[in-house]
Amino acid sequence: MITNYLREQTGIALKDTMLTQFKTYCDFLLEENSKYNLTAITEQNDVYIKHFADSVLGSVAVAQNATLCDVGSGAGFPSLPLKIARPDINVTLVDSLEKRINFTKTLCDKLQIEATFYHDRAEDFAKTHSEQFDVATARAVAPLPILLEYVAQIVKVGGIVLAYKTDESELETSANACKLLGLQFEKDYKFVLPDSSNRCLLVFRKTAHTPAKYPRGQNKPRKQPL
């Protein structure tokens, strides 16, 4: 089902090797889920639609050979489905829970794909990886103003933040964060997944250096959003 859907929506024709990788991914995810508490989605068809197809939609905003950092990567969404469908992308996964990083490391060994992993909090990672990535992305991590603060610092000037949301309703509340962080809303991509659920990809272009004080520590992005 996702093969035709992704071809229509993104222009990506999944090869047999990619479909095999997705099957391995799904099987391992469901097998290990009880151990790692990775997803509430436990039906195979739902995994393919709500995790795999959904993640790969982000390809429409990612340039060829881009360096992409997935903050709060969890079970590898969206970065690893993107890497399977777009092998040209170089992906880095950051998560604050070591068990999730261990899961994605083992998964990548099984999939025979290369990725870089960091067990780190988003605000600490940003301080040591300022402006190193073409794309920063996150899925189901935080409300938009909070998310933007966590990831803006790691994006190169001229790069993008790619936020996975269900709609554009959070744009208005993110205007101040964009101004402070050196970001500018560029465009949105709207999709309807095969299960009729909505996906909205919000693209923010980094037009200026993010001040060094961001992201703030001590959980301030969540306690006092910009």
mmCIF file with all atom_site columns, C-alpha atoms in Angstrom:
data_model
loop_
_atom_site.group_PDB
_atom_site.id
_atom_site.type_symbol
_atom_site.label_atom_id
_atom_site.label_alt_id
_atom_site.label_comp_id
_atom_site.label_asym_id
_atom_site.label_entity_id
_atom_site.label_seq_id
_atom_site.pdbx_PDB_ins_code
_atom_site.Cartn_x
_atom_site.Cartn_y
_atom_site.Cartn_z
_atom_site.occupancy
_atom_site.B_iso_or_equiv
_atom_site.pdbx_formal_charge
_atom_site.auth_seq_id
_atom_site.auth_comp_id
_atom_site.auth_asym_id
_atom_site.auth_atom_id
_atom_site.pdbx_PDB_model_num
ATOM 1   C CA . MET A 1 1   ? 0.000  0.000  0.000  1.00 0.00 ? 1   MET A CA 1
ATOM 2   C CA . ILE A 1 2   ? 2.674  2.530  0.897  1.00 0.00 ? 2   ILE A CA 1
ATOM 3   C CA . THR A 1 3   ? 4.619  1.799  -2.295 1.00 0.00 ? 3   THR A CA 1
ATOM 4   C CA . ASN A 1 4   ? 2.062  3.418  -4.582 1.00 0.00 ? 4   ASN A CA 1
ATOM 5   C CA . TYR A 1 5   ? 1.216  6.080  -2.031 1.00 0.00 ? 5   TYR A CA 1
ATOM 6   C CA . LEU A 1 6   ? 4.827  7.245  -1.639 1.00 0.00 ? 6   LEU A CA 1
ATOM 7   C CA . ARG A 1 7   ? 5.410  7.192  -5.385 1.00 0.00 ? 7   ARG A CA 1
ATOM 8   C CA . GLU A 1 8   ? 2.405  9.481  -5.856 1.00 0.00 ? 8   GLU A CA 1
ATOM 9   C CA . GLN A 1 9   ? 3.207  11.820 -2.960 1.00 0.00 ? 9   GLN A CA 1
ATOM 10  C CA . THR A 1 10  ? 7.016  12.011 -3.064 1.00 0.00 ? 10  THR A CA 1
ATOM 11  C CA . GLY A 1 11  ? 8.117  10.528 -6.391 1.00 0.00 ? 11  GLY A CA 1
ATOM 12  C CA . ILE A 1 12  ? 10.116 7.848  -4.563 1.00 0.00 ? 12  ILE A CA 1
ATOM 13  C CA . ALA A 1 13  ? 9.914  4.362  -6.053 1.00 0.00 ? 13  ALA A CA 1
ATOM 14  C CA . LEU A 1 14  ? 10.745 1.926  -3.277 1.00 0.00 ? 14  LEU A CA 1
ATOM 15  C CA . LYS A 1 15  ? 13.128 -0.808 -4.406 1.00 0.00 ? 15  LYS A CA 1
ATOM 16  C CA . ASP A 1 16  ? 12.808 -4.435 -3.298 1.00 0.00 ? 16  ASP A CA 1
ATOM 17  C CA . THR A 1 17  ? 15.787 -3.984 -0.989 1.00 0.00 ? 17  THR A CA 1
ATOM 18  C CA . MET A 1 18  ? 14.037 -1.053 0.681  1.00 0.00 ? 18  MET A CA 1
ATOM 19  C CA . LEU A 1 19  ? 10.833 -3.042 1.145  1.00 0.00 ? 19  LEU A CA 1
ATOM 20  C CA . THR A 1 20  ? 12.877 -5.811 2.755  1.00 0.00 ? 20  THR A CA 1
ATOM 21  C CA . GLN A 1 21  ? 14.428 -3.243 5.100  1.00 0.00 ? 21  GLN A CA 1
ATOM 22  C CA . PHE A 1 22  ? 11.008 -1.914 6.056  1.00 0.00 ? 22  PHE A CA 1
ATOM 23  C CA . LYS A 1 23  ? 9.806  -5.449 6.830  1.00 0.00 ? 23  LYS A CA 1
ATOM 24  C CA . THR A 1 24  ? 12.867 -6.057 9.011  1.00 0.00 ? 24  THR A CA 1
ATOM 25  C CA . TYR A 1 25  ? 12.254 -2.717 10.734 1.00 0.00 ? 25  TYR A CA 1
ATOM 26  C CA . CYS A 1 26  ? 8.588  -3.517 11.412 1.00 0.00 ? 26  CYS A CA 1
ATOM 27  C CA . ASP A 1 27  ? 9.288  -7.023 12.685 1.00 0.00 ? 27  ASP A CA 1
ATOM 28  C CA . PHE A 1 28  ? 12.057 -5.869 15.029 1.00 0.00 ? 28  PHE A CA 1
ATOM 29  C CA . LEU A 1 29  ? 10.039 -2.885 16.276 1.00 0.00 ? 29  LEU A CA 1
ATOM 30  C CA . LEU A 1 30  ? 7.062  -5.041 17.218 1.00 0.00 ? 30  LEU A CA 1
ATOM 31  C CA . GLU A 1 31  ? 9.278  -7.770 18.651 1.00 0.00 ? 31  GLU A CA 1
ATOM 32  C CA . GLU A 1 32  ? 11.179 -5.375 20.932 1.00 0.00 ? 32  GLU A CA 1
ATOM 33  C CA . ASN A 1 33  ? 8.342  -2.986 21.732 1.00 0.00 ? 33  ASN A CA 1
ATOM 34  C CA . SER A 1 34  ? 7.404  -4.491 25.090 1.00 0.00 ? 34  SER A CA 1
ATOM 35  C CA . LYS A 1 35  ? 11.014 -4.224 26.227 1.00 0.00 ? 35  LYS A CA 1
ATOM 36  C CA . TYR A 1 36  ? 11.641 -0.651 25.120 1.00 0.00 ? 36  TYR A CA 1
ATOM 37  C CA . ASN A 1 37  ? 8.133  0.903  25.128 1.00 0.00 ? 37  ASN A CA 1
ATOM 38  C CA . LEU A 1 38  ? 8.763  2.297  21.653 1.00 0.00 ? 38  LEU A CA 1
ATOM 39  C CA . THR A 1 39  ? 5.307  2.731  20.159 1.00 0.00 ? 39  THR A CA 1
ATOM 40  C CA . ALA A 1 40  ? 1.611  2.464  20.961 1.00 0.00 ? 40  ALA A CA 1
ATOM 41  C CA . ILE A 1 41  ? 1.046  1.308  17.378 1.00 0.00 ? 41  ILE A CA 1
ATOM 42  C CA . THR A 1 42  ? 1.207  -2.480 17.306 1.00 0.00 ? 42  THR A CA 1
ATOM 43  C CA . GLU A 1 43  ? -0.573 -3.508 14.094 1.00 0.00 ? 43  GLU A CA 1
ATOM 44  C CA . GLN A 1 44  ? 1.706  -4.102 11.109 1.00 0.00 ? 44  GLN A CA 1
ATOM 45  C CA . ASN A 1 45  ? -0.430 -2.146 8.650  1.00 0.00 ? 45  ASN A CA 1
ATOM 46  C CA . ASP A 1 46  ? -0.574 0.804  11.040 1.00 0.00 ? 46  ASP A CA 1
ATOM 47  C CA . VAL A 1 47  ? 3.208  0.756  11.444 1.00 0.00 ? 47  VAL A CA 1
ATOM 48  C CA . TYR A 1 48  ? 3.635  1.004  7.674  1.00 0.00 ? 48  TYR A CA 1
ATOM 49  C CA . ILE A 1 49  ? 1.204  3.919  7.392  1.00 0.00 ? 49  ILE A CA 1
ATOM 50  C CA . LYS A 1 50  ? 1.572  5.891  10.635 1.00 0.00 ? 50  LYS A CA 1
ATOM 51  C CA . HIS A 1 51  ? 5.329  5.429  11.043 1.00 0.00 ? 51  HIS A CA 1
ATOM 52  C CA . PHE A 1 52  ? 6.959  4.510  7.735  1.00 0.00 ? 52  PHE A CA 1
ATOM 53  C CA . ALA A 1 53  ? 4.896  6.364  5.117  1.00 0.00 ? 53  ALA A CA 1
ATOM 54  C CA . ASP A 1 54  ? 4.428  9.316  7.444  1.00 0.00 ? 54  ASP A CA 1
ATOM 55  C CA . SER A 1 55  ? 8.171  9.635  8.066  1.00 0.00 ? 55  SER A CA 1
ATOM 56  C CA . VAL A 1 56  ? 9.129  9.333  4.397  1.00 0.00 ? 56  VAL A CA 1
ATOM 57  C CA . LEU A 1 57  ? 6.815  12.212 3.438  1.00 0.00 ? 57  LEU A CA 1
ATOM 58  C CA . GLY A 1 58  ? 9.479  14.525 4.850  1.00 0.00 ? 58  GLY A CA 1
ATOM 59  C CA . SER A 1 59  ? 11.636 13.665 1.853  1.00 0.00 ? 59  SER A CA 1
ATOM 60  C CA . VAL A 1 60  ? 9.884  16.371 -0.166 1.00 0.00 ? 60  VAL A CA 1
ATOM 61  C CA . ALA A 1 61  ? 11.641 19.040 1.913  1.00 0.00 ? 61  ALA A CA 1
ATOM 62  C CA . VAL A 1 62  ? 15.098 17.444 2.218  1.00 0.00 ? 62  VAL A CA 1
ATOM 63  C CA . ALA A 1 63  ? 17.791 18.278 -0.333 1.00 0.00 ? 63  ALA A CA 1
ATOM 64  C CA . GLN A 1 64  ? 20.042 15.691 -1.955 1.00 0.00 ? 64  GLN A CA 1
ATOM 65  C CA . ASN A 1 65  ? 22.921 14.515 0.272  1.00 0.00 ? 65  ASN A CA 1
ATOM 66  C CA . ALA A 1 66  ? 21.669 16.561 3.214  1.00 0.00 ? 66  ALA A CA 1
ATOM 67  C CA . THR A 1 67  ? 22.936 16.062 6.754  1.00 0.00 ? 67  THR A CA 1
ATOM 68  C CA . LEU A 1 68  ? 19.872 15.489 8.913  1.00 0.00 ? 68  LEU A CA 1
ATOM 69  C CA . CYS A 1 69  ? 19.588 15.401 12.702 1.00 0.00 ? 69  CYS A CA 1
ATOM 70  C CA . ASP A 1 70  ? 16.587 13.741 14.328 1.00 0.00 ? 70  ASP A CA 1
ATOM 71  C CA . VAL A 1 71  ? 16.108 15.182 17.821 1.00 0.00 ? 71  VAL A CA 1
ATOM 72  C CA . GLY A 1 72  ? 14.147 12.996 20.217 1.00 0.00 ? 72  GLY A CA 1
ATOM 73  C CA . SER A 1 73  ? 14.551 10.167 17.737 1.00 0.00 ? 73  SER A CA 1
ATOM 74  C CA . GLY A 1 74  ? 12.840 7.472  19.820 1.00 0.00 ? 74  GLY A CA 1
ATOM 75  C CA . ALA A 1 75  ? 12.411 4.361  17.680 1.00 0.00 ? 75  ALA A CA 1
ATOM 76  C CA . GLY A 1 76  ? 13.984 6.132  14.700 1.00 0.00 ? 76  GLY A CA 1
ATOM 77  C CA . PHE A 1 77  ? 11.104 8.158  13.303 1.00 0.00 ? 77  PHE A CA 1
ATOM 78  C CA . PRO A 1 78  ? 11.376 9.998  11.010 1.00 0.00 ? 78  PRO A CA 1
ATOM 79  C CA . SER A 1 79  ? 15.113 9.644  10.326 1.00 0.00 ? 79  SER A CA 1
ATOM 80  C CA . LEU A 1 80  ? 15.483 5.909  9.671  1.00 0.00 ? 80  LEU A CA 1
ATOM 81  C CA . PRO A 1 81  ? 12.528 5.479  7.263  1.00 0.00 ? 81  PRO A CA 1
ATOM 82  C CA . LEU A 1 82  ? 13.897 8.554  5.470  1.00 0.00 ? 82  LEU A CA 1
ATOM 83  C CA . LYS A 1 83  ? 17.344 6.938  5.329  1.00 0.00 ? 83  LYS A CA 1
ATOM 84  C CA . ILE A 1 84  ? 15.879 3.733  3.883  1.00 0.00 ? 84  ILE A CA 1
ATOM 85  C CA . ALA A 1 85  ? 13.946 5.572  1.173  1.00 0.00 ? 85  ALA A CA 1
ATOM 86  C CA . ARG A 1 86  ? 16.669 8.191  0.602  1.00 0.00 ? 86  ARG A CA 1
ATOM 87  C CA . PRO A 1 87  ? 20.069 6.533  1.090  1.00 0.00 ? 87  PRO A CA 1
ATOM 88  C CA . ASP A 1 88  ? 21.771 9.787  0.060  1.00 0.00 ? 88  ASP A CA 1
ATOM 89  C CA . ILE A 1 89  ? 20.770 11.450 3.349  1.00 0.00 ? 89  ILE A CA 1
ATOM 90  C CA . ASN A 1 90  ? 23.264 11.334 6.224  1.00 0.00 ? 90  ASN A CA 1
ATOM 91  C CA . VAL A 1 91  ? 21.345 10.878 9.476  1.00 0.00 ? 91  VAL A CA 1
ATOM 92  C CA . THR A 1 92  ? 22.174 11.542 13.128 1.00 0.00 ? 92  THR A CA 1
ATOM 93  C CA . LEU A 1 93  ? 19.867 10.376 15.923 1.00 0.00 ? 93  LEU A CA 1
ATOM 94  C CA . VAL A 1 94  ? 19.713 12.094 19.315 1.00 0.00 ? 94  VAL A CA 1
ATOM 95  C CA . ASP A 1 95  ? 17.694 10.780 22.248 1.00 0.00 ? 95  ASP A CA 1
ATOM 96  C CA . SER A 1 96  ? 17.836 11.278 25.993 1.00 0.00 ? 96  SER A CA 1
ATOM 97  C CA . LEU A 1 97  ? 17.018 7.622  26.728 1.00 0.00 ? 97  LEU A CA 1
ATOM 98  C CA . GLU A 1 98  ? 19.927 5.228  26.273 1.00 0.00 ? 98  GLU A CA 1
ATOM 99  C CA . LYS A 1 99  ? 17.666 2.225  25.724 1.00 0.00 ? 99  LYS A CA 1
ATOM 100 C CA . ARG A 1 100 ? 16.151 3.885  22.654 1.00 0.00 ? 100 ARG A CA 1
ATOM 101 C CA . ILE A 1 101 ? 19.583 4.680  21.257 1.00 0.00 ? 101 ILE A CA 1
ATOM 102 C CA . ASN A 1 102 ? 20.579 1.061  21.856 1.00 0.00 ? 102 ASN A CA 1
ATOM 103 C CA . PHE A 1 103 ? 17.471 -0.096 19.995 1.00 0.00 ? 103 PHE A CA 1
ATOM 104 C CA . THR A 1 104 ? 18.187 2.071  16.952 1.00 0.00 ? 104 THR A CA 1
ATOM 105 C CA . LYS A 1 105 ? 21.848 1.039  16.903 1.00 0.00 ? 105 LYS A CA 1
ATOM 106 C CA . THR A 1 106 ? 20.876 -2.634 16.814 1.00 0.00 ? 106 THR A CA 1
ATOM 107 C CA . LEU A 1 107 ? 18.195 -1.887 14.236 1.00 0.00 ? 107 LEU A CA 1
ATOM 108 C CA . CYS A 1 108 ? 20.672 -0.166 11.917 1.00 0.00 ? 108 CYS A CA 1
ATOM 109 C CA . ASP A 1 109 ? 22.977 -3.168 12.153 1.00 0.00 ? 109 ASP A CA 1
ATOM 110 C CA . LYS A 1 110 ? 20.084 -5.367 11.067 1.00 0.00 ? 110 LYS A CA 1
ATOM 111 C CA . LEU A 1 111 ? 19.144 -2.974 8.244  1.00 0.00 ? 111 LEU A CA 1
ATOM 112 C CA . GLN A 1 112 ? 22.780 -2.566 7.194  1.00 0.00 ? 112 GLN A CA 1
ATOM 113 C CA . ILE A 1 113 ? 22.498 1.205  7.094  1.00 0.00 ? 113 ILE A CA 1
ATOM 114 C CA . GLU A 1 114 ? 24.866 3.802  8.521  1.00 0.00 ? 114 GLU A CA 1
ATOM 115 C CA . ALA A 1 115 ? 23.817 6.395  11.076 1.00 0.00 ? 115 ALA A CA 1
ATOM 116 C CA . THR A 1 116 ? 25.376 8.373  13.916 1.00 0.00 ? 116 THR A CA 1
ATOM 117 C CA . PHE A 1 117 ? 23.959 8.179  17.439 1.00 0.00 ? 117 PHE A CA 1
ATOM 118 C CA . TYR A 1 118 ? 24.067 10.401 20.505 1.00 0.00 ? 118 TYR A CA 1
ATOM 119 C CA . HIS A 1 119 ? 22.630 9.612  23.925 1.00 0.00 ? 119 HIS A CA 1
ATOM 120 C CA . ASP A 1 120 ? 22.107 13.210 25.020 1.00 0.00 ? 120 ASP A CA 1
ATOM 121 C CA . ARG A 1 121 ? 19.531 15.779 25.998 1.00 0.00 ? 121 ARG A CA 1
ATOM 122 C CA . ALA A 1 122 ? 18.544 18.089 23.158 1.00 0.00 ? 122 ALA A CA 1
ATOM 123 C CA . GLU A 1 123 ? 19.710 21.253 24.934 1.00 0.00 ? 123 GLU A CA 1
ATOM 124 C CA . ASP A 1 124 ? 23.122 19.747 25.744 1.00 0.00 ? 124 ASP A CA 1
ATOM 125 C CA . PHE A 1 125 ? 23.609 18.326 22.255 1.00 0.00 ? 125 PHE A CA 1
ATOM 126 C CA . ALA A 1 126 ? 22.876 21.737 20.744 1.00 0.00 ? 126 ALA A CA 1
ATOM 127 C CA . LYS A 1 127 ? 25.654 23.385 22.725 1.00 0.00 ? 127 LYS A CA 1
ATOM 128 C CA . THR A 1 128 ? 28.289 21.035 21.290 1.00 0.00 ? 128 THR A CA 1
ATOM 129 C CA . HIS A 1 129 ? 26.907 20.759 17.732 1.00 0.00 ? 129 HIS A CA 1
ATOM 130 C CA . SER A 1 130 ? 26.042 24.328 16.839 1.00 0.00 ? 130 SER A CA 1
ATOM 131 C CA . GLU A 1 131 ? 25.222 24.890 13.151 1.00 0.00 ? 131 GLU A CA 1
ATOM 132 C CA . GLN A 1 132 ? 26.413 21.480 11.970 1.00 0.00 ? 132 GLN A CA 1
ATOM 133 C CA . PHE A 1 133 ? 23.353 20.174 10.086 1.00 0.00 ? 133 PHE A CA 1
ATOM 134 C CA . ASP A 1 134 ? 21.448 21.031 6.929  1.00 0.00 ? 134 ASP A CA 1
ATOM 135 C CA . VAL A 1 135 ? 18.199 19.770 8.436  1.00 0.00 ? 135 VAL A CA 1
ATOM 136 C CA . ALA A 1 136 ? 16.925 19.343 11.982 1.00 0.00 ? 136 ALA A CA 1
ATOM 137 C CA . THR A 1 137 ? 13.727 17.400 12.386 1.00 0.00 ? 137 THR A CA 1
ATOM 138 C CA . ALA A 1 138 ? 11.505 16.038 15.111 1.00 0.00 ? 138 ALA A CA 1
ATOM 139 C CA . ARG A 1 139 ? 8.260  14.126 15.287 1.00 0.00 ? 139 ARG A CA 1
ATOM 140 C CA . ALA A 1 140 ? 5.876  14.042 18.257 1.00 0.00 ? 140 ALA A CA 1
ATOM 141 C CA . VAL A 1 141 ? 8.410  15.745 20.539 1.00 0.00 ? 141 VAL A CA 1
ATOM 142 C CA . ALA A 1 142 ? 6.903  19.026 21.783 1.00 0.00 ? 142 ALA A CA 1
ATOM 143 C CA . PRO A 1 143 ? 4.652  21.988 20.929 1.00 0.00 ? 143 PRO A CA 1
ATOM 144 C CA . LEU A 1 144 ? 6.149  24.050 18.112 1.00 0.00 ? 144 LEU A CA 1
ATOM 145 C CA . PRO A 1 145 ? 7.731  26.988 20.029 1.00 0.00 ? 145 PRO A CA 1
ATOM 146 C CA . ILE A 1 146 ? 9.466  24.495 22.343 1.00 0.00 ? 146 ILE A CA 1
ATOM 147 C CA . LEU A 1 147 ? 10.563 22.277 19.479 1.00 0.00 ? 147 LEU A CA 1
ATOM 148 C CA . LEU A 1 148 ? 12.044 25.202 17.546 1.00 0.00 ? 148 LEU A CA 1
ATOM 149 C CA . GLU A 1 149 ? 14.124 26.271 20.530 1.00 0.00 ? 149 GLU A CA 1
ATOM 150 C CA . TYR A 1 150 ? 15.503 22.767 20.981 1.00 0.00 ? 150 TYR A CA 1
ATOM 151 C CA . VAL A 1 151 ? 16.645 22.376 17.367 1.00 0.00 ? 151 VAL A CA 1
ATOM 152 C CA . ALA A 1 152 ? 17.372 25.819 15.866 1.00 0.00 ? 152 ALA A CA 1
ATOM 153 C CA . GLN A 1 153 ? 20.919 26.001 17.224 1.00 0.00 ? 153 GLN A CA 1
ATOM 154 C CA . ILE A 1 154 ? 22.098 22.860 15.420 1.00 0.00 ? 154 ILE A CA 1
ATOM 155 C CA . VAL A 1 155 ? 21.001 24.015 11.945 1.00 0.00 ? 155 VAL A CA 1
ATOM 156 C CA . LYS A 1 156 ? 23.381 25.802 9.590  1.00 0.00 ? 156 LYS A CA 1
ATOM 157 C CA . VAL A 1 157 ? 22.406 29.259 8.406  1.00 0.00 ? 157 VAL A CA 1
ATOM 158 C CA . GLY A 1 158 ? 20.517 28.539 5.194  1.00 0.00 ? 158 GLY A CA 1
ATOM 159 C CA . GLY A 1 159 ? 19.377 25.141 6.470  1.00 0.00 ? 159 GLY A CA 1
ATOM 160 C CA . ILE A 1 160 ? 15.908 24.141 7.620  1.00 0.00 ? 160 ILE A CA 1
ATOM 161 C CA . VAL A 1 161 ? 13.920 22.916 10.569 1.00 0.00 ? 161 VAL A CA 1
ATOM 162 C CA . LEU A 1 162 ? 11.370 20.327 9.449  1.00 0.00 ? 162 LEU A CA 1
ATOM 163 C CA . ALA A 1 163 ? 8.532  19.900 11.952 1.00 0.00 ? 163 ALA A CA 1
ATOM 164 C CA . TYR A 1 164 ? 6.023  17.062 11.663 1.00 0.00 ? 164 TYR A CA 1
ATOM 165 C CA . LYS A 1 165 ? 2.579  18.261 12.767 1.00 0.00 ? 165 LYS A CA 1
ATOM 166 C CA . THR A 1 166 ? -1.055 17.390 12.073 1.00 0.00 ? 166 THR A CA 1
ATOM 167 C CA . ASP A 1 167 ? -1.889 20.920 10.921 1.00 0.00 ? 167 ASP A CA 1
ATOM 168 C CA . GLU A 1 168 ? -0.550 24.480 10.854 1.00 0.00 ? 168 GLU A CA 1
ATOM 169 C CA . SER A 1 169 ? -2.442 25.687 13.950 1.00 0.00 ? 169 SER A CA 1
ATOM 170 C CA . GLU A 1 170 ? 0.738  26.189 16.016 1.00 0.00 ? 170 GLU A CA 1
ATOM 171 C CA . LEU A 1 171 ? 2.298  28.642 13.562 1.00 0.00 ? 171 LEU A CA 1
ATOM 172 C CA . GLU A 1 172 ? 0.812  31.708 15.216 1.00 0.00 ? 172 GLU A CA 1
ATOM 173 C CA . THR A 1 173 ? 2.217  30.780 18.620 1.00 0.00 ? 173 THR A CA 1
ATOM 174 C CA . SER A 1 174 ? 5.686  30.194 17.128 1.00 0.00 ? 174 SER A CA 1
ATOM 175 C CA . ALA A 1 175 ? 6.188  33.674 15.644 1.00 0.00 ? 175 ALA A CA 1
ATOM 176 C CA . ASN A 1 176 ? 8.131  35.033 18.629 1.00 0.00 ? 176 ASN A CA 1
ATOM 177 C CA . ALA A 1 177 ? 10.316 31.927 18.816 1.00 0.00 ? 177 ALA A CA 1
ATOM 178 C CA . CYS A 1 178 ? 11.189 32.281 15.125 1.00 0.00 ? 178 CYS A CA 1
ATOM 179 C CA . LYS A 1 179 ? 12.168 35.917 15.610 1.00 0.00 ? 179 LYS A CA 1
ATOM 180 C CA . LEU A 1 180 ? 14.441 35.149 18.576 1.00 0.00 ? 180 LEU A CA 1
ATOM 181 C CA . LEU A 1 181 ? 16.008 32.024 17.053 1.00 0.00 ? 181 LEU A CA 1
ATOM 182 C CA . GLY A 1 182 ? 16.823 33.335 13.562 1.00 0.00 ? 182 GLY A CA 1
ATOM 183 C CA . LEU A 1 183 ? 14.153 31.279 11.806 1.00 0.00 ? 183 LEU A CA 1
ATOM 184 C CA . GLN A 1 184 ? 11.622 32.192 9.159  1.00 0.00 ? 184 GLN A CA 1
ATOM 185 C CA . PHE A 1 185 ? 8.583  30.121 8.254  1.00 0.00 ? 185 PHE A CA 1
ATOM 186 C CA . GLU A 1 186 ? 8.954  29.157 4.610  1.00 0.00 ? 186 GLU A CA 1
ATOM 187 C CA . LYS A 1 187 ? 6.173  26.783 3.613  1.00 0.00 ? 187 LYS A CA 1
ATOM 188 C CA . ASP A 1 188 ? 3.981  23.876 4.601  1.00 0.00 ? 188 ASP A CA 1
ATOM 189 C CA . TYR A 1 189 ? 3.252  20.569 2.907  1.00 0.00 ? 189 TYR A CA 1
ATOM 190 C CA . LYS A 1 190 ? -0.132 18.996 3.570  1.00 0.00 ? 190 LYS A CA 1
ATOM 191 C CA . PHE A 1 191 ? -0.848 15.305 3.071  1.00 0.00 ? 191 PHE A CA 1
ATOM 192 C CA . VAL A 1 192 ? -3.602 12.811 3.780  1.00 0.00 ? 192 VAL A CA 1
ATOM 193 C CA . LEU A 1 193 ? -2.214 9.428  4.797  1.00 0.00 ? 193 LEU A CA 1
ATOM 194 C CA . PRO A 1 194 ? -3.756 6.174  3.490  1.00 0.00 ? 194 PRO A CA 1
ATOM 195 C CA . ASP A 1 195 ? -5.697 5.845  6.762  1.00 0.00 ? 195 ASP A CA 1
ATOM 196 C CA . SER A 1 196 ? -7.264 9.292  6.108  1.00 0.00 ? 196 SER A CA 1
ATOM 197 C CA . SER A 1 197 ? -5.298 11.027 8.883  1.00 0.00 ? 197 SER A CA 1
ATOM 198 C CA . ASN A 1 198 ? -3.699 14.404 8.207  1.00 0.00 ? 198 ASN A CA 1
ATOM 199 C CA . ARG A 1 199 ? -0.015 15.268 8.135  1.00 0.00 ? 199 ARG A CA 1
ATOM 200 C CA . CYS A 1 200 ? 1.373  18.777 7.844  1.00 0.00 ? 200 CYS A CA 1
ATOM 201 C CA . LEU A 1 201 ? 5.093  19.353 7.383  1.00 0.00 ? 201 LEU A CA 1
ATOM 202 C CA . LEU A 1 202 ? 6.216  22.813 8.466  1.00 0.00 ? 202 LEU A CA 1
ATOM 203 C CA . VAL A 1 203 ? 9.472  24.119 7.004  1.00 0.00 ? 203 VAL A CA 1
ATOM 204 C CA . PHE A 1 204 ? 11.414 26.907 8.703  1.00 0.00 ? 204 PHE A CA 1
ATOM 205 C CA . ARG A 1 205 ? 14.476 28.411 7.023  1.00 0.00 ? 205 ARG A CA 1
ATOM 206 C CA . LYS A 1 206 ? 17.359 29.542 9.232  1.00 0.00 ? 206 LYS A CA 1
ATOM 207 C CA . THR A 1 207 ? 18.189 33.061 8.080  1.00 0.00 ? 207 THR A CA 1
ATOM 208 C CA . ALA A 1 208 ? 20.478 34.205 10.904 1.00 0.00 ? 208 ALA A CA 1
ATOM 209 C CA . HIS A 1 209 ? 22.696 32.753 13.613 1.00 0.00 ? 209 HIS A CA 1
ATOM 210 C CA . THR A 1 210 ? 20.809 31.513 16.662 1.00 0.00 ? 210 THR A CA 1
ATOM 211 C CA . PRO A 1 211 ? 22.027 33.332 19.809 1.00 0.00 ? 211 PRO A CA 1
ATOM 212 C CA . ALA A 1 212 ? 24.317 31.119 21.902 1.00 0.00 ? 212 ALA A CA 1
ATOM 213 C CA . LYS A 1 213 ? 21.990 31.248 24.924 1.00 0.00 ? 213 LYS A CA 1
ATOM 214 C CA . TYR A 1 214 ? 19.474 29.028 23.085 1.00 0.00 ? 214 TYR A CA 1
ATOM 215 C CA . PRO A 1 215 ? 18.345 26.419 23.816 1.00 0.00 ? 215 PRO A CA 1
ATOM 216 C CA . ARG A 1 216 ? 18.031 27.331 27.474 1.00 0.00 ? 216 ARG A CA 1
ATOM 217 C CA . GLY A 1 217 ? 18.818 24.715 30.107 1.00 0.00 ? 217 GLY A CA 1
ATOM 218 C CA . GLN A 1 218 ? 16.949 23.594 33.243 1.00 0.00 ? 218 GLN A CA 1
ATOM 219 C CA . ASN A 1 219 ? 13.895 22.642 31.173 1.00 0.00 ? 219 ASN A CA 1
ATOM 220 C CA . LYS A 1 220 ? 13.117 26.323 30.562 1.00 0.00 ? 220 LYS A CA 1
ATOM 221 C CA . PRO A 1 221 ? 11.938 25.771 26.961 1.00 0.00 ? 221 PRO A CA 1
ATOM 222 C CA . ARG A 1 222 ? 9.027  23.757 28.377 1.00 0.00 ? 222 ARG A CA 1
ATOM 223 C CA . LYS A 1 223 ? 8.453  25.815 31.520 1.00 0.00 ? 223 LYS A CA 1
ATOM 224 C CA . GLN A 1 224 ? 8.711  29.206 29.808 1.00 0.00 ? 224 GLN A CA 1
ATOM 225 C CA . PRO A 1 225 ? 8.190  28.810 26.031 1.00 0.00 ? 225 PRO A CA 1
ATOM 226 C CA . LEU A 1 226 ? 9.455  31.638 23.844 1.00 0.00 ? 226 LEU A CA 1
#
